[in-house]
Short mmCIF file of C-alpha atoms in Angstrom, two decimals:
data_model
loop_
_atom_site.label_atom_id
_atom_site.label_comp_id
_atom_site.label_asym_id
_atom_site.label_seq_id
_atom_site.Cartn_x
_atom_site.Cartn_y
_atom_site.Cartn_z
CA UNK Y 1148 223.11 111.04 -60.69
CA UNK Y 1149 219.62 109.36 -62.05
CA UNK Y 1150 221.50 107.40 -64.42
CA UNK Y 1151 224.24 106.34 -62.16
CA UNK Y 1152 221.23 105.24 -59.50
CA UNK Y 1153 219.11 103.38 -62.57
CA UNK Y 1154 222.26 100.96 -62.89
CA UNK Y 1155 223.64 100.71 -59.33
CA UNK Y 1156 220.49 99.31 -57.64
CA UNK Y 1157 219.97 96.29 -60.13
CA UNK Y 1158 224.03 95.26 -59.86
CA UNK Y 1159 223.76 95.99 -55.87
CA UNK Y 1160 220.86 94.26 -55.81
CA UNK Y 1161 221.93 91.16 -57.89
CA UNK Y 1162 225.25 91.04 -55.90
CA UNK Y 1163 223.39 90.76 -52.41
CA UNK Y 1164 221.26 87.99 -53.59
CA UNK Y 1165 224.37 86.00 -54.73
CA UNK Y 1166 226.53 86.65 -51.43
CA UNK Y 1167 223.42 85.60 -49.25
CA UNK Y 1168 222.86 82.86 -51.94
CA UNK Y 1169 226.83 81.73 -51.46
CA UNK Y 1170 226.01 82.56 -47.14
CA UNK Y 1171 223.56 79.81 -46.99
CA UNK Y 1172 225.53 77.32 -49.04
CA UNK Y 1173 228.46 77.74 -46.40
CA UNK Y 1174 226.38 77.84 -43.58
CA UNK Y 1175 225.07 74.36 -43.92
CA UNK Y 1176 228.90 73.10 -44.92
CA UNK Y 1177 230.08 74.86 -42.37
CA UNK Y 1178 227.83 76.68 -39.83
CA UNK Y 1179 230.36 79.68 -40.40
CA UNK Y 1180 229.38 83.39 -41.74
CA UNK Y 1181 232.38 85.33 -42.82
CA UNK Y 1182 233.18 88.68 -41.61
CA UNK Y 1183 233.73 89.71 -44.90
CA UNK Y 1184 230.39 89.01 -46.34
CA UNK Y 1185 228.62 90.56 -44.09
CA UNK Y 1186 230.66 93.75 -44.78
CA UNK Y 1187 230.39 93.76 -48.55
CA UNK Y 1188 226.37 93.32 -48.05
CA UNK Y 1189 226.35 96.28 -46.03
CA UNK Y 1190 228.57 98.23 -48.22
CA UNK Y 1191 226.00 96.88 -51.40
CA UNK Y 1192 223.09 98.00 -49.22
CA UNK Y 1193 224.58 101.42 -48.49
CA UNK Y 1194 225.48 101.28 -52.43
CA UNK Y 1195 221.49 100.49 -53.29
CA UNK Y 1196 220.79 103.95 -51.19
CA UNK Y 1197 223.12 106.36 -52.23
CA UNK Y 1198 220.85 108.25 -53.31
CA UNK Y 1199 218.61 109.24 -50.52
CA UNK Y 1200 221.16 110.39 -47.52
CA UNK Y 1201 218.62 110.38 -45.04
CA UNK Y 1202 217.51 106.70 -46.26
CA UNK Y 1203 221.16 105.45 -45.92
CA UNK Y 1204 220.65 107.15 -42.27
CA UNK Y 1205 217.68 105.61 -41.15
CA UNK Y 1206 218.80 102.28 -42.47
CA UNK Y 1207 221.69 102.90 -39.81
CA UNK Y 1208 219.92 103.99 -37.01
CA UNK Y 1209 217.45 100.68 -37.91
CA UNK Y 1210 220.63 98.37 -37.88
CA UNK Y 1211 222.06 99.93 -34.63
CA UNK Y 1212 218.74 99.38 -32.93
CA UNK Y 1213 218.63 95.79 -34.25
CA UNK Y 1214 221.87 95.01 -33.52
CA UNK Y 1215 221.37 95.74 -29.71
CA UNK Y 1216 218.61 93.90 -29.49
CA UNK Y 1217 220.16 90.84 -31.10
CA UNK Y 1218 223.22 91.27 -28.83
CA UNK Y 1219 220.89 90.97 -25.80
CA UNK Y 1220 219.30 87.59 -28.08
CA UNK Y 1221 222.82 86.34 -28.59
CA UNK Y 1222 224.29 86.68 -25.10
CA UNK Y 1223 221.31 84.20 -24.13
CA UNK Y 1224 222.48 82.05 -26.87
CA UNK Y 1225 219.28 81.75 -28.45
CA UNK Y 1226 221.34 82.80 -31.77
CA UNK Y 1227 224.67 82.66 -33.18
CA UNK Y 1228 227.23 85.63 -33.78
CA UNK Y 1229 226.91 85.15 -37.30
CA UNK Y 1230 223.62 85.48 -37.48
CA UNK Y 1231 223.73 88.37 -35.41
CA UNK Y 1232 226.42 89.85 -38.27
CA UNK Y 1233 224.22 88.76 -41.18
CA UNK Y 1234 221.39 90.31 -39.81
CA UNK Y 1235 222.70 93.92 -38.86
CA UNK Y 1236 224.76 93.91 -42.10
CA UNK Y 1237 221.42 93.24 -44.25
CA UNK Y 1238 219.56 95.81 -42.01
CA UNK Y 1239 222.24 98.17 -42.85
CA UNK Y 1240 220.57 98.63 -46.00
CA UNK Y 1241 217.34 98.37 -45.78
CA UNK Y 1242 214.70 101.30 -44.89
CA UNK Y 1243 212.98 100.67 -41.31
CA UNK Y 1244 209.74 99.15 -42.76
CA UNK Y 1245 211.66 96.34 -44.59
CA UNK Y 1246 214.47 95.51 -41.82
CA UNK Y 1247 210.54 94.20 -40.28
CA UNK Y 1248 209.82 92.59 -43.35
CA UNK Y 1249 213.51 90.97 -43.44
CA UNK Y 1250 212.91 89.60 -39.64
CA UNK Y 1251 209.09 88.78 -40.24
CA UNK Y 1252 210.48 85.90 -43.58
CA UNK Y 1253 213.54 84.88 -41.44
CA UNK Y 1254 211.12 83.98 -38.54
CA UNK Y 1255 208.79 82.15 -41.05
CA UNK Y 1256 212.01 81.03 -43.10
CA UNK Y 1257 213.43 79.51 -39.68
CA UNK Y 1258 210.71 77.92 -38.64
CA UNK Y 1259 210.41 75.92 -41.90
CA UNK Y 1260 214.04 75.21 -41.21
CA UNK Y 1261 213.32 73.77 -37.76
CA UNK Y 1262 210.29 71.76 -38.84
CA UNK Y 1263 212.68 70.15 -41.99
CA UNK Y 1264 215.43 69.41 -38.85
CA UNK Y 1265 212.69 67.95 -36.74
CA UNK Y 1266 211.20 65.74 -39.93
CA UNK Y 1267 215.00 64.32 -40.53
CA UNK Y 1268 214.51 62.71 -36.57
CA UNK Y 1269 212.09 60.57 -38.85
CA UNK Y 1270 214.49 59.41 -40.87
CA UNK Y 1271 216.44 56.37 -41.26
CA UNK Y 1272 220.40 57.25 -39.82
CA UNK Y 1273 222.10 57.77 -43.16
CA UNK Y 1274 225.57 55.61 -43.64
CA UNK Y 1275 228.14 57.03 -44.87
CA UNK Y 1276 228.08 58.86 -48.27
CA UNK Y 1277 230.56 57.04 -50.72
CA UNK Y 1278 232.48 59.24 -52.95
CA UNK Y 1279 230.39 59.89 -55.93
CA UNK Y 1280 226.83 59.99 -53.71
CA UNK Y 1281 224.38 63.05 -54.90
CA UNK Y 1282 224.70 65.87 -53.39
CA UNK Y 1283 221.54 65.38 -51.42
CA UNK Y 1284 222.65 62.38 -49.79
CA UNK Y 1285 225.86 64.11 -48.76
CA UNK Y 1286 224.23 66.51 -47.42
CA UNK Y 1287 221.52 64.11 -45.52
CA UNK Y 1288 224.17 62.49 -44.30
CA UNK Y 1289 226.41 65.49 -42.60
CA UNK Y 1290 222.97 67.32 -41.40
CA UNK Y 1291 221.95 63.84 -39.53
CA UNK Y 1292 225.21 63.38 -38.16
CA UNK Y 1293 225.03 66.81 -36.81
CA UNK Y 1294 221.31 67.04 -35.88
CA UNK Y 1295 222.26 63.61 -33.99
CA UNK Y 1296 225.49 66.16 -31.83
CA UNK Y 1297 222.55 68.63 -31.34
CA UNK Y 1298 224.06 71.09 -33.68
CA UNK Y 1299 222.63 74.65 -34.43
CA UNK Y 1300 220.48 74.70 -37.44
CA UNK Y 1301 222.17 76.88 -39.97
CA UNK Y 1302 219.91 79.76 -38.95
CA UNK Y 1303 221.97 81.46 -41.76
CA UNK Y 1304 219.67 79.90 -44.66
CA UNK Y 1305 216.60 81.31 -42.83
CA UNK Y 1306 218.41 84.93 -42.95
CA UNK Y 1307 219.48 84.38 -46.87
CA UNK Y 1308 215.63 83.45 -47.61
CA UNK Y 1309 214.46 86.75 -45.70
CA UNK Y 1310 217.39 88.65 -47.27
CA UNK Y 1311 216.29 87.37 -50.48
CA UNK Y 1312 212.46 87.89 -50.03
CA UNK Y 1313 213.15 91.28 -49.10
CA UNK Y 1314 215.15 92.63 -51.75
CA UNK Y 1315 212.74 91.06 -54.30
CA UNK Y 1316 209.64 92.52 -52.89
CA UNK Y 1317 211.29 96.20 -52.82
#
């Protein structure tokens, strides 16, 4: 069972950070978080702590919690469902002292985020990207045009860079 854990954990682990890598990417294109993302990280995290039953148990009873709390946060519309999903589903498995760690960089993460939204108001309004333009003045471009329709930030980068954080630092 040792051995199975001493390669399971890395390839969870390494699979996690690419799914929240590929979640932040699609939540600035498309301020969308899949269902089925959020399942396969909590099936990885699960993975990461099959191990230690009473881990994969706290982890639950941690995400249940959260995920009430968050409703309460969401039905206020102070956040998004997906971020709501991304949250619980990366909670899911993680042990109680880390789903704080995981909310403590999002917070910091998001407010970075906010503060980069509130710096584009500076900004000149972007025309149009031509075909061909970088990839940073796409992007410009679409965020503008969106922070200028008082869009949501894509609160979903701030969860990736906790997500991330957190399975680093374990």
């Amino acid at each position: 069972a040792c051995i199975l854990m001493n390669w399971i954990v890395p390839i969870a682990s390494t699979l996690e950070i690419l799914l929240l890598l590929y979640v932040a990417t699609m939540d600035i294109a498309s301020r969308l978080i899949k269902n089925e993302i959020c399942v396969a990280l909590a099936l990885l995290g699960i993975a990461r702590q099959i191990g230690s039953p009473m881990q994969v148990a706290e982890s639950l009873i941690a995400a249940a919690i959260l995920f009430v709390l968050l409703l309460v946060i969401y039905t206020r519309g102070w956040i998004g469902g997906g971020d709501v999903k991304l949250l619980v589903a990366l909670a899911v498995g993680l042990p109680l002292a880390s789903v704080t760690e995981l909310l403590t960089i999002t917070a910091l993460a998001g407010g970075v985020l906010a503060l980069v939204h509130l710096m584009m108001r500076l900004l000149p309004h972007p025309k149009l990207a031509p075909a061909g333009s970088s990839l940073a003045r796409r992007v410009h471009a679409i965020e503008r045009w969106r922070h200028l329709r008082h869009a949501p930030l894509p609160y979903g980068v701030a969860i990736a860079c906790g997500g991330i954080w957190t399975l680093f630092s374990k």
